[in-house]
């Protein structure tokens, strides 16, 4: 999709990915590149910035990150805030997905904790969704925000070594696999982040929305 007007992403400045998470940065780049949006990373421009995620929603946290990175760099910045929402756990880990149970656990420790907490919960009662809120902010403070989600079931045991985070326990019924068993292309086509980013690109293909990049 390259039908939006000449913009920051195509002419001069690239869009900064407001994240220090290499897995997430890689996914964002992988999806945004073919959509025709030229991106850069904090590492590439030598920017070191940690943003406290004090928001009460995915969208608020994404906005905090995009605004902070945009102010610090002077670039249009795009942030994803995402997580796993599990119905049987009252929506946990949700916005706390990256730090579920506090620091000290790695990805595998966190998904094992989820599996422990779901012991005795069976079948469709293990319903869950990944949610991604994406917010793009300009140095002038203009903003565009989109969201994507994908429904699945928490597996009884981890499967697959691909992806990151909770991917090995997120079973995607129509593929008959966990996200940890899906290739990058398979995951991007259905994932919360893939959907949100395609919505962002579609919004930017609209001339009035694209004008925020100029
Ligand atoms: P954030 O940096 O606060 O948005 O953290 C998001 C966290 O949610 C990640 O660290 C993962 O634990 C989890 N998460 C988000 N998206 C995915 C995904 O696509 N696969 C697996 N885990 C994810």
Short mmCIF file of C-alpha atoms and ligand atoms in Angstrom, two decimals:
data_model
loop_
_atom_site.label_atom_id
_atom_site.label_comp_id
_atom_site.label_asym_id
_atom_site.label_seq_id
_atom_site.Cartn_x
_atom_site.Cartn_y
_atom_site.Cartn_z
CA UNK A 1 0.00 0.00 0.00
CA UNK A 2 1.78 3.17 -1.15
CA UNK A 3 -1.08 5.39 -2.17
CA UNK A 4 -0.89 8.01 0.55
CA UNK A 5 0.54 11.43 -0.22
CA UNK A 6 4.22 12.23 0.12
CA UNK A 7 4.81 12.12 3.85
CA UNK A 8 7.44 12.18 6.58
CA UNK A 9 7.89 8.46 6.09
CA UNK A 10 8.59 8.70 2.35
CA UNK A 11 10.31 12.01 1.84
CA UNK A 12 12.66 13.00 4.65
CA UNK A 13 12.40 11.71 8.16
CA UNK A 14 11.63 8.10 8.98
CA UNK A 15 9.07 7.16 11.61
CA UNK A 16 10.66 6.18 14.94
CA UNK A 17 9.54 2.92 16.53
CA UNK A 18 9.03 3.87 20.19
CA UNK A 19 10.23 0.62 21.74
CA UNK A 20 13.36 -0.92 23.20
CA UNK A 21 11.97 -4.46 22.86
CA UNK A 22 13.92 -6.06 19.98
CA UNK A 23 11.20 -8.67 19.27
CA UNK A 24 8.53 -6.02 19.02
CA UNK A 25 10.73 -3.68 16.98
CA UNK A 26 11.46 -6.51 14.58
CA UNK A 27 7.74 -7.30 14.18
CA UNK A 28 6.83 -3.65 13.66
CA UNK A 29 9.55 -3.20 11.05
CA UNK A 30 8.66 -6.46 9.32
CA UNK A 31 5.02 -5.39 8.95
CA UNK A 32 5.54 -1.66 8.28
CA UNK A 33 8.29 -2.06 5.64
CA UNK A 34 6.07 -3.80 3.05
CA UNK A 35 3.32 -1.27 3.77
CA UNK A 36 5.68 1.42 2.50
CA UNK A 37 6.37 3.14 5.81
CA UNK A 38 10.06 3.90 6.35
CA UNK A 39 11.01 3.33 9.98
CA UNK A 40 13.98 3.66 12.30
CA UNK A 41 14.68 2.48 15.84
CA UNK A 42 15.97 4.16 19.02
CA UNK A 43 19.14 2.08 18.70
CA UNK A 44 19.74 3.27 15.13
CA UNK A 45 19.50 6.93 16.14
CA UNK A 46 21.38 6.44 19.44
CA UNK A 47 18.41 7.31 21.64
CA UNK A 48 18.26 5.70 25.08
CA UNK A 49 14.91 6.28 26.77
CA UNK A 50 12.82 4.28 29.25
CA UNK A 51 9.21 5.34 29.60
CA UNK A 52 7.21 4.43 32.69
CA UNK A 53 3.96 2.78 31.66
CA UNK A 54 1.62 4.44 34.13
CA UNK A 55 -1.49 4.44 31.93
CA UNK A 56 -4.67 2.52 32.78
CA UNK A 57 -5.15 1.09 29.27
CA UNK A 58 -3.13 -0.21 26.34
CA UNK A 59 -3.97 2.96 24.45
CA UNK A 60 -2.85 5.29 27.26
CA UNK A 61 0.46 3.46 27.59
CA UNK A 62 1.05 3.51 23.83
CA UNK A 63 0.36 7.25 23.80
CA UNK A 64 2.81 7.82 26.70
CA UNK A 65 5.56 5.95 24.85
CA UNK A 66 4.94 7.53 21.44
CA UNK A 67 4.81 11.05 22.94
CA UNK A 68 7.98 10.59 24.98
CA UNK A 69 9.96 9.19 22.05
CA UNK A 70 8.66 11.88 19.71
CA UNK A 71 9.56 14.69 22.14
CA UNK A 72 13.02 13.22 22.72
CA UNK A 73 13.80 12.68 19.02
CA UNK A 74 11.81 15.31 17.16
CA UNK A 75 10.53 12.49 14.92
CA UNK A 76 7.06 11.14 14.25
CA UNK A 77 6.96 8.13 16.56
CA UNK A 78 4.82 5.03 16.68
CA UNK A 79 4.32 2.91 19.81
CA UNK A 80 2.63 -0.40 20.41
CA UNK A 81 1.31 -1.34 23.82
CA UNK A 82 0.08 -4.86 23.86
CA UNK A 83 -0.66 -7.83 26.03
CA UNK A 84 -2.57 -10.98 26.71
CA UNK A 85 -6.08 -10.73 28.18
CA UNK A 86 -7.30 -13.99 29.74
CA UNK A 87 -11.00 -14.21 30.57
CA UNK A 88 -10.67 -16.80 33.36
CA UNK A 89 -8.10 -14.57 35.10
CA UNK A 90 -10.35 -11.49 35.03
CA UNK A 91 -8.38 -9.98 32.13
CA UNK A 92 -4.91 -10.61 33.57
CA UNK A 93 -2.10 -10.21 32.73
CA UNK A 94 -3.47 -7.45 30.43
CA UNK A 95 -1.51 -4.20 30.55
CA UNK A 96 0.90 -5.89 32.99
CA UNK A 97 1.84 -8.66 30.52
CA UNK A 98 5.51 -7.62 30.26
CA UNK A 99 5.95 -7.57 34.05
CA UNK A 100 3.41 -10.17 35.23
CA UNK A 101 4.25 -11.08 38.85
CA UNK A 102 6.92 -8.37 38.91
CA UNK A 103 10.48 -8.39 37.66
CA UNK A 104 12.56 -11.52 37.96
CA UNK A 105 10.61 -13.83 35.66
CA UNK A 106 11.58 -14.32 32.03
CA UNK A 107 9.09 -15.01 29.20
CA UNK A 108 8.95 -18.74 30.01
CA UNK A 109 8.53 -18.00 33.74
CA UNK A 110 5.58 -15.73 32.97
CA UNK A 111 3.77 -18.16 30.70
CA UNK A 112 4.35 -20.98 33.18
CA UNK A 113 2.74 -18.82 35.85
CA UNK A 114 -0.29 -18.35 33.57
CA UNK A 115 -0.50 -22.12 33.05
CA UNK A 116 -0.35 -22.67 36.83
CA UNK A 117 -3.10 -20.14 37.45
CA UNK A 118 -5.30 -21.81 34.84
CA UNK A 119 -4.92 -25.29 36.30
CA UNK A 120 -8.37 -26.93 36.38
CA UNK A 121 -9.81 -24.53 33.78
CA UNK A 122 -10.76 -26.51 30.68
CA UNK A 123 -11.49 -26.00 26.97
CA UNK A 124 -13.32 -22.88 25.88
CA UNK A 125 -13.12 -21.49 29.44
CA UNK A 126 -9.44 -20.87 28.61
CA UNK A 127 -10.42 -18.15 26.12
CA UNK A 128 -8.03 -15.22 25.68
CA UNK A 129 -7.03 -12.52 23.27
CA UNK A 130 -3.90 -10.62 22.38
CA UNK A 131 -4.57 -6.89 22.12
CA UNK A 132 -2.36 -4.27 20.49
CA UNK A 133 -2.94 -0.52 20.73
CA UNK A 134 -0.83 1.49 18.31
CA UNK A 135 -0.48 5.23 18.66
CA UNK A 136 1.41 7.48 16.25
CA UNK A 137 2.38 10.92 17.58
CA UNK A 138 3.99 13.83 15.74
CA UNK A 139 6.39 16.36 17.30
CA UNK A 140 3.52 18.88 16.91
CA UNK A 141 1.41 16.68 19.20
CA UNK A 142 -0.97 15.36 16.55
CA UNK A 143 -2.04 11.77 17.04
CA UNK A 144 -3.48 8.76 15.25
CA UNK A 145 -4.53 5.69 17.17
CA UNK A 146 -5.69 2.21 16.14
CA UNK A 147 -6.20 -1.16 17.83
CA UNK A 148 -6.14 -4.83 16.82
CA UNK A 149 -6.91 -8.06 18.63
CA UNK A 150 -6.85 -11.78 17.98
CA UNK A 151 -8.88 -14.44 19.79
CA UNK A 152 -7.40 -17.72 20.98
CA UNK A 153 -7.28 -20.34 23.72
CA UNK A 154 -4.55 -20.78 26.31
CA UNK A 155 -2.93 -24.14 25.55
CA UNK A 156 -2.55 -26.78 28.28
CA UNK A 157 1.23 -26.81 27.70
CA UNK A 158 3.68 -24.63 25.73
CA UNK A 159 4.27 -25.57 22.09
CA UNK A 160 6.76 -24.14 19.59
CA UNK A 161 9.86 -22.03 19.92
CA UNK A 162 9.02 -19.24 17.47
CA UNK A 163 7.90 -15.71 18.31
CA UNK A 164 8.30 -14.29 21.81
CA UNK A 165 6.48 -13.66 25.09
CA UNK A 166 3.33 -15.73 25.50
CA UNK A 167 3.36 -17.07 21.92
CA UNK A 168 4.02 -20.72 22.90
CA UNK A 169 0.83 -20.88 25.03
CA UNK A 170 -1.47 -18.93 22.67
CA UNK A 171 -3.36 -21.53 20.62
CA UNK A 172 -4.94 -20.14 17.48
CA UNK A 173 -7.77 -22.57 16.65
CA UNK A 174 -8.18 -21.92 12.92
CA UNK A 175 -4.48 -22.67 12.32
CA UNK A 176 -4.46 -25.61 14.74
CA UNK A 177 -1.18 -24.26 16.17
CA UNK A 178 0.14 -21.96 18.87
CA UNK A 179 1.69 -18.66 17.81
CA UNK A 180 4.96 -20.27 18.92
CA UNK A 181 4.56 -22.75 16.07
CA UNK A 182 3.66 -20.20 13.39
CA UNK A 183 6.11 -18.61 10.97
CA UNK A 184 6.53 -14.83 11.01
CA UNK A 185 4.32 -14.48 7.93
CA UNK A 186 1.59 -16.72 9.38
CA UNK A 187 1.55 -14.79 12.65
CA UNK A 188 1.67 -11.33 11.03
CA UNK A 189 -1.34 -12.18 8.84
CA UNK A 190 -3.62 -12.74 11.85
CA UNK A 191 -1.95 -11.17 14.87
CA UNK A 192 -3.23 -8.28 16.97
CA UNK A 193 -0.20 -6.22 15.94
CA UNK A 194 -0.51 -7.11 12.26
CA UNK A 195 -4.17 -6.06 12.27
CA UNK A 196 -3.48 -2.82 14.15
CA UNK A 197 -0.59 -1.90 11.82
CA UNK A 198 -2.63 -2.57 8.70
CA UNK A 199 -5.31 -0.29 10.19
CA UNK A 200 -2.65 2.36 10.78
CA UNK A 201 -1.43 2.11 7.18
CA UNK A 202 -5.03 2.27 5.93
CA UNK A 203 -5.67 5.36 8.06
CA UNK A 204 -2.51 6.95 6.66
CA UNK A 205 -3.64 6.23 3.12
CA UNK A 206 -6.48 8.65 3.80
CA UNK A 207 -5.27 12.06 2.65
CA UNK A 208 -6.52 14.02 5.66
CA UNK A 209 -4.96 11.58 8.13
CA UNK A 210 -1.73 11.47 6.12
CA UNK A 211 -1.46 15.23 6.41
CA UNK A 212 -0.43 14.76 10.05
CA UNK A 213 2.86 13.36 8.76
CA UNK A 214 3.68 16.49 6.80
P1 LIG B 1 4.63 -3.84 26.36
O1 LIG B 1 6.02 -3.55 25.91
O2 LIG B 1 4.27 -3.23 27.68
O3 LIG B 1 3.61 -3.53 25.31
O4 LIG B 1 4.63 -5.40 26.62
C1 LIG B 1 3.87 -6.28 25.92
C2 LIG B 1 4.04 -7.68 26.51
O5 LIG B 1 2.87 -8.42 26.15
C3 LIG B 1 5.22 -8.42 25.91
O6 LIG B 1 6.37 -8.28 26.68
C4 LIG B 1 4.71 -9.84 25.91
O7 LIG B 1 4.88 -10.41 27.18
C5 LIG B 1 3.22 -9.68 25.66
N1 LIG B 1 2.94 -9.71 24.21
C6 LIG B 1 2.51 -8.68 23.43
N2 LIG B 1 2.40 -9.07 22.15
C7 LIG B 1 2.78 -10.35 22.12
C8 LIG B 1 2.90 -11.28 21.06
O8 LIG B 1 2.67 -11.00 19.87
N3 LIG B 1 3.31 -12.51 21.42
C9 LIG B 1 3.59 -12.86 22.70
N4 LIG B 1 3.52 -12.03 23.71
C10 LIG B 1 3.11 -10.77 23.44
#
